[in-house]
Amino acid sequence: MRPERTVDVLIVGAGPAGLAAAAGLAAAGVGRVEVLEREERAGGVPRHCHHGGFGARTFAGLTGPGTSGPRYARARVDAALRAGASVRTGVTATGWAGPLTLDTTSPRGLERLTARAVVLATGARERPRAARLVPGSRAAGVYTTGELQQAVHLYGQHIGTRAVVVGAEPVAYAALDTLRRAGVEVAAQVTAESRHRATPWRAAESRLRYGVPLLTGAAVTELVGRGRVSAVGVRHRTGLLAQLSCDTVVFTGDFVPDHELARRGGVSLAPGTRGPAIDADFRTDIPGVFAVGNVAHAVEPAGAVAAEGWRAAVSVRRYLLSGRWPSVVRGV
Amino acid sequence: MSGAGTPGTGAGAPGTGGPGRVTRTGALPPAPTAPRSGPTPTSASAHEPYDVTVIGAGVVGTAIARELARHRLRIAVVEAADDVGEGTSKANTAILHTGFDAVPGSLEARLVREGQRRLAAYAAECGIPVERVGALLVAWDEEQLAALPALRSKAGRNGYDRTVLLDAAELRAREPHLGPGALGALEVPDESIICPWTTPLAYATQAVRSGVDLHLNCRLTDAGPAAPGAGPRTLTTSRGELRTRYLVNAAGLHADTVDRMLGHDTFTVTPRRGQLIVFDKLARGLVDHILLPVPTALGKGVLVAPTVYGNVLLGPTAEDLDDKRATGTTADGLACLRARGARILPALLDEDVTAAYAGLRAATEDDDYRIAPWPDQRYVTVGGIRSTGLTASMAIAAHVTGLLADCGLDLGEPGDLAPVTMPHLGERFPRPYQRADLIAADPAYGTLVCHCERVTRGEIRDALTSTVPPVSVDGLRRRTRARGGRCQGFSCGAAVRALLEGHDRLETR
Ligand SMILES: Cc1cc2nc3c(=O)[nH]c(=O)nc-3n(C[C@H](O)[C@H](O)[C@H](O)COP(=O)(O)OP(=O)(O)OC[C@H]3O[C@@H](n4cnc5c(N)ncnc54)[C@H](O)[C@@H]3O)c2cc1C
Ligand SMILES: Cc1cc2nc3c(=O)[nH]c(=O)nc-3n(C[C@H](O)[C@H](O)[C@H](O)COP(=O)(O)OP(=O)(O)OC[C@H]3O[C@@H](n4cnc5c(N)ncnc54)[C@H](O)[C@@H]3O)c2cc1C
């Protein structure tokens, strides 16, 4: 039925984690290293983060500016290719046909790939409105940062005129940048927490230079609007209720691992993160199956994730040489 | 997207004047000069009125239009929304009922029973996803357990005698993830799940291909007086006037308003809201049947059911309101559902929620459908189609066609309808992304756009060029499932919107 093929290492996901693991493994000469990426372009989330700050290095306590997401993504792809890995875009791993065998779909057809080791690097997504159980109208104009960035930076789509941004993790500030770029006024940034979680500089810039008010201790209670959002209802921890009028709402952060493939493969999840449970060597409880990057934990800067990918490559290579797998995988 | 007079695509019924029109903007075009429906074309003069106009393109109105399209008639459907099925028909529990628990002897009981058989056969013929998963009415206390035998005999009185009483162990063997304390169940093996979105679309598609005109964004505002004799009445709509000899009111929640336009004040629709939560597909392994509560005086209660797309539904609530537009969810409603769900299927609450929505049942003072012919006015009211209209739709259509004939409509001999094959959105058969043959013939079926729901570019393109194309992201979702998964557009939202807006290339920059 499906054409079958074998490779040495199959990596699912060409984000910073998967690409770094691929580069490390290919450079070490483990044989055929193949990365599957379901999008038309490799690079993962940085592909659509047009702001800077990617791969910033810290020397003697000073952090450099880093580079833009798309440039960072291209550099990671080039590094993996140069090392000799094969990066196949437009290919989705759709499910398992055996412990180390994955089925794929691409415009070229169906395939069944068996590997000596599989690395899951499928990333994470922001929790969207419905999963946050925010009640009210199902009106249009509701985004996550991921969708907003793609809409603005990859497609140049019209967004709206006035937005409320939910969340105050660093990614919320990326959303503010994107809204500004799209010419959308920001009515307010709201978070249920008592303070923001970005750098003091980022937070101050947003408030003072761009005049975006940050409402802390404020939970979004409902979305209002027919057809298009017209307001969000918020409740302050003092009990005060208010409606902020807007035509756009961006739910940011609150990351959830994209664990579908891990779960369908029978990999146990870590109770806290609901990502695959892994040990310090990125091993899951299925022999030969590793997990690395955002799929295994909430977001870290891309540079940190790529560093993990390198370390995972070392573990995978050690496994390929020894064939040893612990009988009990102890979570980190 | 499609402007005034956009012709439907696809073949018309054999030997007729071709497909009808789907219009969304501009003044209403005149009725077709010759009836497009029916077996034999006739010569008719210009500026003829429509023979029948159906108000409302929900599952009921579209079913009626489709049934009428067998006959040599000029037919229009007039719908206020910009798409088919935008009212209650898009927001229900998606169960194809056997009618085992209907009120014996009621019109609803008969039409649900008959509708179930008709729709199951039609679904198989044209590709509407249906799965016969069966239902279990689960008893959680002694009182409910004691009520099961009576429900069994009620099912018998409704002509359904395949129910089975299960003890606690048999129940647990069927549903091992059920919460603690379930004492037994009544099994109803033929309760099925169906795709509520494809159903009205299939009816509308077949109706249009068989010659029916579908006028969207077109609200009826005045029904005018009945002309003497067999003369047509003039309807006023938000897009201008339309003349018709016969009128069918299938306006759902607004059936009472339309009825009053015709001078009748016999019932009032009270919207009864039902809120539902949809869980991610990774929850599907937790449940094999539709898990129904034992009905109490307070209504049917909250159920847990798989969907044909492989999700799990939890709901609905039942809240009597007075606002016919109150389709929002509420914090209390969602909390109440989660509390119920925690008892029925505790592990369900650990799964991701992909959507929460609410639908409004068109409840009336009466415990039955309100279907009434008004021969003097050549008018039929189809009201009070509350919580079983999806199931009963085809039987309602046949019944209403009979009532129109009783009102004097000359149906003539029925002909064949233009064939339809709908894209199969369910998980029971291989989806396009799993089909080597389709991808080999057209690589667009191997290009995934929506990853959570595994929707390909080929399927989105097909929907955009279909007989009744979507004009909104939600309309596209109901036709393809695109953007309907756990990420709610985080990965694919912008790409889906670009395709809807007619951008050919992904990532244009
Ligand atoms: C909005 C946003 C802004 C950010 N801003 C910054 C920043 O300014 N600086 C910074 O350092 N970090 C930033 N980050 C964090 C950084 O982008 C992530 O930590 C990093 O991308 C994680 O890499 P990853 O490889 O684990 O996952 P991802 O980058 O998410 O890559 C996962 C890849 O796997 C693919 N995939 C998933 N499932 C399958 C499958 N079944 N088959 C094939 N392919 C599959 C996906 O398409 C995706 O390309 C940001 C993150 C977000 C979401
Ligand atoms: C929570 C819930 C769960 C349910 N579960 C099930 C189930 O599991 N199985 C089942 O069989 N049934 C179920 N139902 C019932 C089913 O959904 C309805 O009976 C059915 O959808 C009614 O269809 P309709 O065409 O009569 O109404 P609608 O779908 O509401 O269509 C009426 C249409 O008329 C249009 N309209 C109104 N006024 C005008 C006007 N003046 N001019 C032009 N157009 C107008 C509206 O825009 C609307 O599109 C459920 C209902 C709810 C609310």
PDB file of C-alpha atoms in Angstrom, chain B residues 39-215:
ATOM      1  CA  PRO B  39     -39.202  16.213 -15.309  1.00  0.00           C
ATOM      2  CA  THR B  40     -40.498  18.229 -18.271  1.00  0.00           C
ATOM      3  CA  PRO B  41     -39.671  21.738 -19.326  1.00  0.00           C
ATOM      4  CA  THR B  42     -42.681  23.866 -20.142  1.00  0.00           C
ATOM      5  CA  SER B  43     -43.106  27.084 -21.963  1.00  0.00           C
ATOM      6  CA  ALA B  44     -44.175  29.846 -19.629  1.00  0.00           C
ATOM      7  CA  SER B  45     -44.316  33.546 -20.056  1.00  0.00           C
ATOM      8  CA  ALA B  46     -41.870  35.944 -18.467  1.00  0.00           C
ATOM      9  CA  HIS B  47     -42.509  37.571 -15.102  1.00  0.00           C
ATOM     10  CA  GLU B  48     -44.262  34.567 -13.729  1.00  0.00           C
ATOM     11  CA  PRO B  49     -44.255  34.380  -9.938  1.00  0.00           C
ATOM     12  CA  TYR B  50     -42.631  31.579  -8.019  1.00  0.00           C
ATOM     13  CA  ASP B  51     -44.969  28.685  -7.366  1.00  0.00           C
ATOM     14  CA  VAL B  52     -43.661  28.134  -3.837  1.00  0.00           C
ATOM     15  CA  THR B  53     -41.449  30.244  -1.594  1.00  0.00           C
ATOM     16  CA  VAL B  54     -39.933  28.761   1.547  1.00  0.00           C
ATOM     17  CA  ILE B  55     -38.905  31.191   4.296  1.00  0.00           C
ATOM     18  CA  GLY B  56     -35.801  29.927   6.115  1.00  0.00           C
ATOM     19  CA  ALA B  57     -32.832  27.888   4.937  1.00  0.00           C
ATOM     20  CA  GLY B  58     -32.347  25.829   8.070  1.00  0.00           C
ATOM     21  CA  VAL B  59     -32.389  22.082   7.953  1.00  0.00           C
ATOM     22  CA  VAL B  60     -36.187  22.140   7.754  1.00  0.00           C
ATOM     23  CA  GLY B  61     -36.563  24.786   5.027  1.00  0.00           C
ATOM     24  CA  THR B  62     -33.862  23.270   2.837  1.00  0.00           C
ATOM     25  CA  ALA B  63     -35.372  19.792   3.248  1.00  0.00           C
ATOM     26  CA  ILE B  64     -38.734  21.145   2.114  1.00  0.00           C
ATOM     27  CA  ALA B  65     -37.195  22.911  -0.898  1.00  0.00           C
ATOM     28  CA  ARG B  66     -35.405  19.729  -1.882  1.00  0.00           C
ATOM     29  CA  GLU B  67     -38.556  17.650  -1.639  1.00  0.00           C
ATOM     30  CA  LEU B  68     -40.537  20.160  -3.703  1.00  0.00           C
ATOM     31  CA  ALA B  69     -37.779  20.259  -6.317  1.00  0.00           C
ATOM     32  CA  ARG B  70     -38.907  16.833  -7.551  1.00  0.00           C
ATOM     33  CA  HIS B  71     -41.922  18.570  -9.035  1.00  0.00           C
ATOM     34  CA  ARG B  72     -42.338  20.887 -11.980  1.00  0.00           C
ATOM     35  CA  LEU B  73     -42.415  24.063  -9.919  1.00  0.00           C
ATOM     36  CA  ARG B  74     -40.648  27.383  -9.631  1.00  0.00           C
ATOM     37  CA  ILE B  75     -39.274  27.411  -6.117  1.00  0.00           C
ATOM     38  CA  ALA B  76     -37.445  30.019  -4.054  1.00  0.00           C
ATOM     39  CA  VAL B  77     -35.874  29.819  -0.629  1.00  0.00           C
ATOM     40  CA  VAL B  78     -35.538  33.134   1.167  1.00  0.00           C
ATOM     41  CA  GLU B  79     -33.036  33.249   4.010  1.00  0.00           C
ATOM     42  CA  ALA B  80     -32.101  36.191   6.227  1.00  0.00           C
ATOM     43  CA  ALA B  81     -28.576  34.971   6.973  1.00  0.00           C
ATOM     44  CA  ASP B  82     -25.681  34.841   4.496  1.00  0.00           C
ATOM     45  CA  ASP B  83     -25.530  31.060   4.503  1.00  0.00           C
ATOM     46  CA  VAL B  84     -27.542  27.900   4.815  1.00  0.00           C
ATOM     47  CA  GLY B  85     -28.017  26.484   8.313  1.00  0.00           C
ATOM     48  CA  GLU B  86     -26.930  29.649  10.140  1.00  0.00           C
ATOM     49  CA  GLY B  87     -29.753  29.441  12.699  1.00  0.00           C
ATOM     50  CA  THR B  88     -30.421  26.628  15.141  1.00  0.00           C
ATOM     51  CA  SER B  89     -29.422  24.068  12.548  1.00  0.00           C
ATOM     52  CA  LYS B  90     -25.707  24.745  13.026  1.00  0.00           C
ATOM     53  CA  ALA B  91     -25.752  24.463  16.804  1.00  0.00           C
ATOM     54  CA  ASN B  92     -27.284  21.259  18.086  1.00  0.00           C
ATOM     55  CA  THR B  93     -26.248  17.918  19.539  1.00  0.00           C
ATOM     56  CA  ALA B  94     -26.048  16.196  16.152  1.00  0.00           C
ATOM     57  CA  ILE B  95     -27.948  13.069  17.071  1.00  0.00           C
ATOM     58  CA  LEU B  96     -30.034  11.123  14.606  1.00  0.00           C
ATOM     59  CA  HIS B  97     -32.746  10.033  17.018  1.00  0.00           C
ATOM     60  CA  THR B  98     -34.797   6.845  16.853  1.00  0.00           C
ATOM     61  CA  GLY B  99     -37.614   8.695  18.590  1.00  0.00           C
ATOM     62  CA  PHE B 100     -37.712   6.034  21.311  1.00  0.00           C
ATOM     63  CA  ASP B 101     -38.567   8.635  23.976  1.00  0.00           C
ATOM     64  CA  ALA B 102     -40.971  10.853  22.017  1.00  0.00           C
ATOM     65  CA  VAL B 103     -44.528  11.469  23.192  1.00  0.00           C
ATOM     66  CA  PRO B 104     -46.339   8.441  21.763  1.00  0.00           C
ATOM     67  CA  GLY B 105     -48.971   9.363  19.209  1.00  0.00           C
ATOM     68  CA  SER B 106     -47.655  12.888  18.618  1.00  0.00           C
ATOM     69  CA  LEU B 107     -46.862  14.284  15.194  1.00  0.00           C
ATOM     70  CA  GLU B 108     -43.278  14.684  16.361  1.00  0.00           C
ATOM     71  CA  ALA B 109     -43.053  10.991  17.305  1.00  0.00           C
ATOM     72  CA  ARG B 110     -44.235   9.958  13.854  1.00  0.00           C
ATOM     73  CA  LEU B 111     -42.042  12.402  11.912  1.00  0.00           C
ATOM     74  CA  VAL B 112     -38.934  11.642  13.969  1.00  0.00           C
ATOM     75  CA  ARG B 113     -39.382   7.909  13.440  1.00  0.00           C
ATOM     76  CA  GLU B 114     -39.976   8.320   9.722  1.00  0.00           C
ATOM     77  CA  GLY B 115     -37.352  11.056   9.366  1.00  0.00           C
ATOM     78  CA  GLN B 116     -34.696   8.907  10.973  1.00  0.00           C
ATOM     79  CA  ARG B 117     -35.221   6.179   8.384  1.00  0.00           C
ATOM     80  CA  ARG B 118     -35.318   8.591   5.472  1.00  0.00           C
ATOM     81  CA  LEU B 119     -32.271  10.560   6.543  1.00  0.00           C
ATOM     82  CA  ALA B 120     -30.206   7.455   7.343  1.00  0.00           C
ATOM     83  CA  ALA B 121     -30.837   6.209   3.797  1.00  0.00           C
ATOM     84  CA  TYR B 122     -30.207   9.622   2.235  1.00  0.00           C
ATOM     85  CA  ALA B 123     -27.000  10.059   4.210  1.00  0.00           C
ATOM     86  CA  ALA B 124     -25.662   6.763   2.907  1.00  0.00           C
ATOM     87  CA  GLU B 125     -26.566   7.782  -0.636  1.00  0.00           C
ATOM     88  CA  CYS B 126     -24.997  11.233  -0.707  1.00  0.00           C
ATOM     89  CA  GLY B 127     -22.165  11.012   1.796  1.00  0.00           C
ATOM     90  CA  ILE B 128     -23.477  12.690   4.944  1.00  0.00           C
ATOM     91  CA  PRO B 129     -21.431  11.223   7.796  1.00  0.00           C
ATOM     92  CA  VAL B 130     -23.490   9.027  10.123  1.00  0.00           C
ATOM     93  CA  GLU B 131     -22.293   6.576  12.742  1.00  0.00           C
ATOM     94  CA  ARG B 132     -24.632   4.173  14.470  1.00  0.00           C
ATOM     95  CA  VAL B 133     -22.906   4.247  17.836  1.00  0.00           C
ATOM     96  CA  GLY B 134     -25.986   3.517  19.957  1.00  0.00           C
ATOM     97  CA  ALA B 135     -27.060   5.244  23.147  1.00  0.00           C
ATOM     98  CA  LEU B 136     -26.971   4.252  26.791  1.00  0.00           C
ATOM     99  CA  LEU B 137     -29.420   5.877  29.206  1.00  0.00           C
ATOM    100  CA  VAL B 138     -27.357   5.691  32.334  1.00  0.00           C
ATOM    101  CA  ALA B 139     -29.036   5.409  35.745  1.00  0.00           C
ATOM    102  CA  TRP B 140     -27.060   7.072  38.523  1.00  0.00           C
ATOM    103  CA  ASP B 141     -29.460   6.369  41.399  1.00  0.00           C
ATOM    104  CA  GLU B 142     -32.130   3.837  42.396  1.00  0.00           C
ATOM    105  CA  GLU B 143     -34.936   6.087  41.250  1.00  0.00           C
ATOM    106  CA  GLN B 144     -33.459   6.400  37.761  1.00  0.00           C
ATOM    107  CA  LEU B 145     -32.794   2.670  37.639  1.00  0.00           C
ATOM    108  CA  ALA B 146     -36.410   2.032  38.528  1.00  0.00           C
ATOM    109  CA  ALA B 147     -37.502   4.338  35.685  1.00  0.00           C
ATOM    110  CA  LEU B 148     -35.740   2.344  32.955  1.00  0.00           C
ATOM    111  CA  PRO B 149     -38.386  -0.369  32.395  1.00  0.00           C
ATOM    112  CA  ALA B 150     -41.041   2.307  31.845  1.00  0.00           C
ATOM    113  CA  LEU B 151     -38.800   4.004  29.277  1.00  0.00           C
ATOM    114  CA  ARG B 152     -38.391   0.667  27.600  1.00  0.00           C
ATOM    115  CA  SER B 153     -42.123   0.192  27.235  1.00  0.00           C
ATOM    116  CA  LYS B 154     -42.521   3.800  26.063  1.00  0.00           C
ATOM    117  CA  ALA B 155     -39.990   3.023  23.347  1.00  0.00           C
ATOM    118  CA  GLY B 156     -42.177   0.042  22.434  1.00  0.00           C
ATOM    119  CA  ARG B 157     -45.201   2.302  22.129  1.00  0.00           C
ATOM    120  CA  ASN B 158     -43.132   4.445  19.770  1.00  0.00           C
ATOM    121  CA  GLY B 159     -42.589   1.402  17.600  1.00  0.00           C
ATOM    122  CA  TYR B 160     -39.033   0.861  18.767  1.00  0.00           C
ATOM    123  CA  ASP B 161     -38.463  -2.528  20.383  1.00  0.00           C
ATOM    124  CA  ARG B 162     -34.705  -3.026  20.202  1.00  0.00           C
ATOM    125  CA  THR B 163     -33.862  -1.519  23.603  1.00  0.00           C
ATOM    126  CA  VAL B 164     -31.931  -3.677  26.080  1.00  0.00           C
ATOM    127  CA  LEU B 165     -31.667  -3.332  29.873  1.00  0.00           C
ATOM    128  CA  LEU B 166     -28.074  -3.550  31.125  1.00  0.00           C
ATOM    129  CA  ASP B 167     -26.870  -4.137  34.676  1.00  0.00           C
ATOM    130  CA  ALA B 168     -23.957  -2.227  36.168  1.00  0.00           C
ATOM    131  CA  ALA B 169     -21.330  -4.737  35.054  1.00  0.00           C
ATOM    132  CA  GLU B 170     -22.608  -4.917  31.472  1.00  0.00           C
ATOM    133  CA  LEU B 171     -22.693  -1.139  31.360  1.00  0.00           C
ATOM    134  CA  ARG B 172     -19.132  -0.806  32.640  1.00  0.00           C
ATOM    135  CA  ALA B 173     -17.906  -3.368  30.116  1.00  0.00           C
ATOM    136  CA  ARG B 174     -19.277  -1.119  27.367  1.00  0.00           C
ATOM    137  CA  GLU B 175     -18.068   2.158  28.902  1.00  0.00           C
ATOM    138  CA  PRO B 176     -15.090   1.570  31.183  1.00  0.00           C
ATOM    139  CA  HIS B 177     -14.353   5.284  31.663  1.00  0.00           C
ATOM    140  CA  LEU B 178     -17.752   6.030  33.158  1.00  0.00           C
ATOM    141  CA  GLY B 179     -17.634   7.726  36.571  1.00  0.00           C
ATOM    142  CA  PRO B 180     -18.290   5.727  39.723  1.00  0.00           C
ATOM    143  CA  GLY B 181     -21.841   4.991  40.809  1.00  0.00           C
ATOM    144  CA  ALA B 182     -23.543   4.058  37.534  1.00  0.00           C
ATOM    145  CA  LEU B 183     -26.126   1.410  38.416  1.00  0.00           C
ATOM    146  CA  GLY B 184     -27.358   0.250  35.040  1.00  0.00           C
ATOM    147  CA  ALA B 185     -28.595   1.475  31.682  1.00  0.00           C
ATOM    148  CA  LEU B 186     -31.094   1.143  28.913  1.00  0.00           C
ATOM    149  CA  GLU B 187     -29.313   0.533  25.628  1.00  0.00           C
ATOM    150  CA  VAL B 188     -30.793   2.017  22.459  1.00  0.00           C
ATOM    151  CA  PRO B 189     -28.646   0.439  19.739  1.00  0.00           C
ATOM    152  CA  ASP B 190     -29.904   2.525  16.814  1.00  0.00           C
ATOM    153  CA  GLU B 191     -29.323   6.036  18.152  1.00  0.00           C
ATOM    154  CA  SER B 192     -26.794   7.516  15.749  1.00  0.00           C
ATOM    155  CA  ILE B 193     -24.598  10.563  15.352  1.00  0.00           C
ATOM    156  CA  ILE B 194     -24.697  12.631  12.175  1.00  0.00           C
ATOM    157  CA  CYS B 195     -23.018  15.679  10.656  1.00  0.00           C
ATOM    158  CA  PRO B 196     -25.444  18.561  11.274  1.00  0.00           C
ATOM    159  CA  TRP B 197     -23.604  20.873   8.881  1.00  0.00           C
ATOM    160  CA  THR B 198     -23.507  18.614   5.845  1.00  0.00           C
ATOM    161  CA  THR B 199     -27.189  17.734   6.145  1.00  0.00           C
ATOM    162  CA  PRO B 200     -28.771  21.125   5.297  1.00  0.00           C
ATOM    163  CA  LEU B 201     -25.960  21.771   2.814  1.00  0.00           C
ATOM    164  CA  ALA B 202     -26.738  18.528   1.016  1.00  0.00           C
ATOM    165  CA  TYR B 203     -30.420  19.447   0.846  1.00  0.00           C
ATOM    166  CA  ALA B 204     -29.644  22.963  -0.376  1.00  0.00           C
ATOM    167  CA  THR B 205     -27.093  21.755  -2.897  1.00  0.00           C
ATOM    168  CA  GLN B 206     -29.467  19.198  -4.336  1.00  0.00           C
ATOM    169  CA  ALA B 207     -32.342  21.678  -4.357  1.00  0.00           C
ATOM    170  CA  VAL B 208     -30.302  24.315  -6.196  1.00  0.00           C
ATOM    171  CA  ARG B 209     -28.937  21.796  -8.667  1.00  0.00           C
ATOM    172  CA  SER B 210     -32.501  20.715  -9.304  1.00  0.00           C
ATOM    173  CA  GLY B 211     -33.600  24.246 -10.085  1.00  0.00           C
ATOM    174  CA  VAL B 212     -34.432  25.949  -6.780  1.00  0.00           C
ATOM    175  CA  ASP B 213     -33.373  29.593  -6.346  1.00  0.00           C
ATOM    176  CA  LEU B 214     -31.661  30.272  -3.014  1.00  0.00           C
ATOM    177  CA  HIS B 215     -31.738  33.914  -1.970  1.00  0.00           C
TER     178      HIS B 215
END
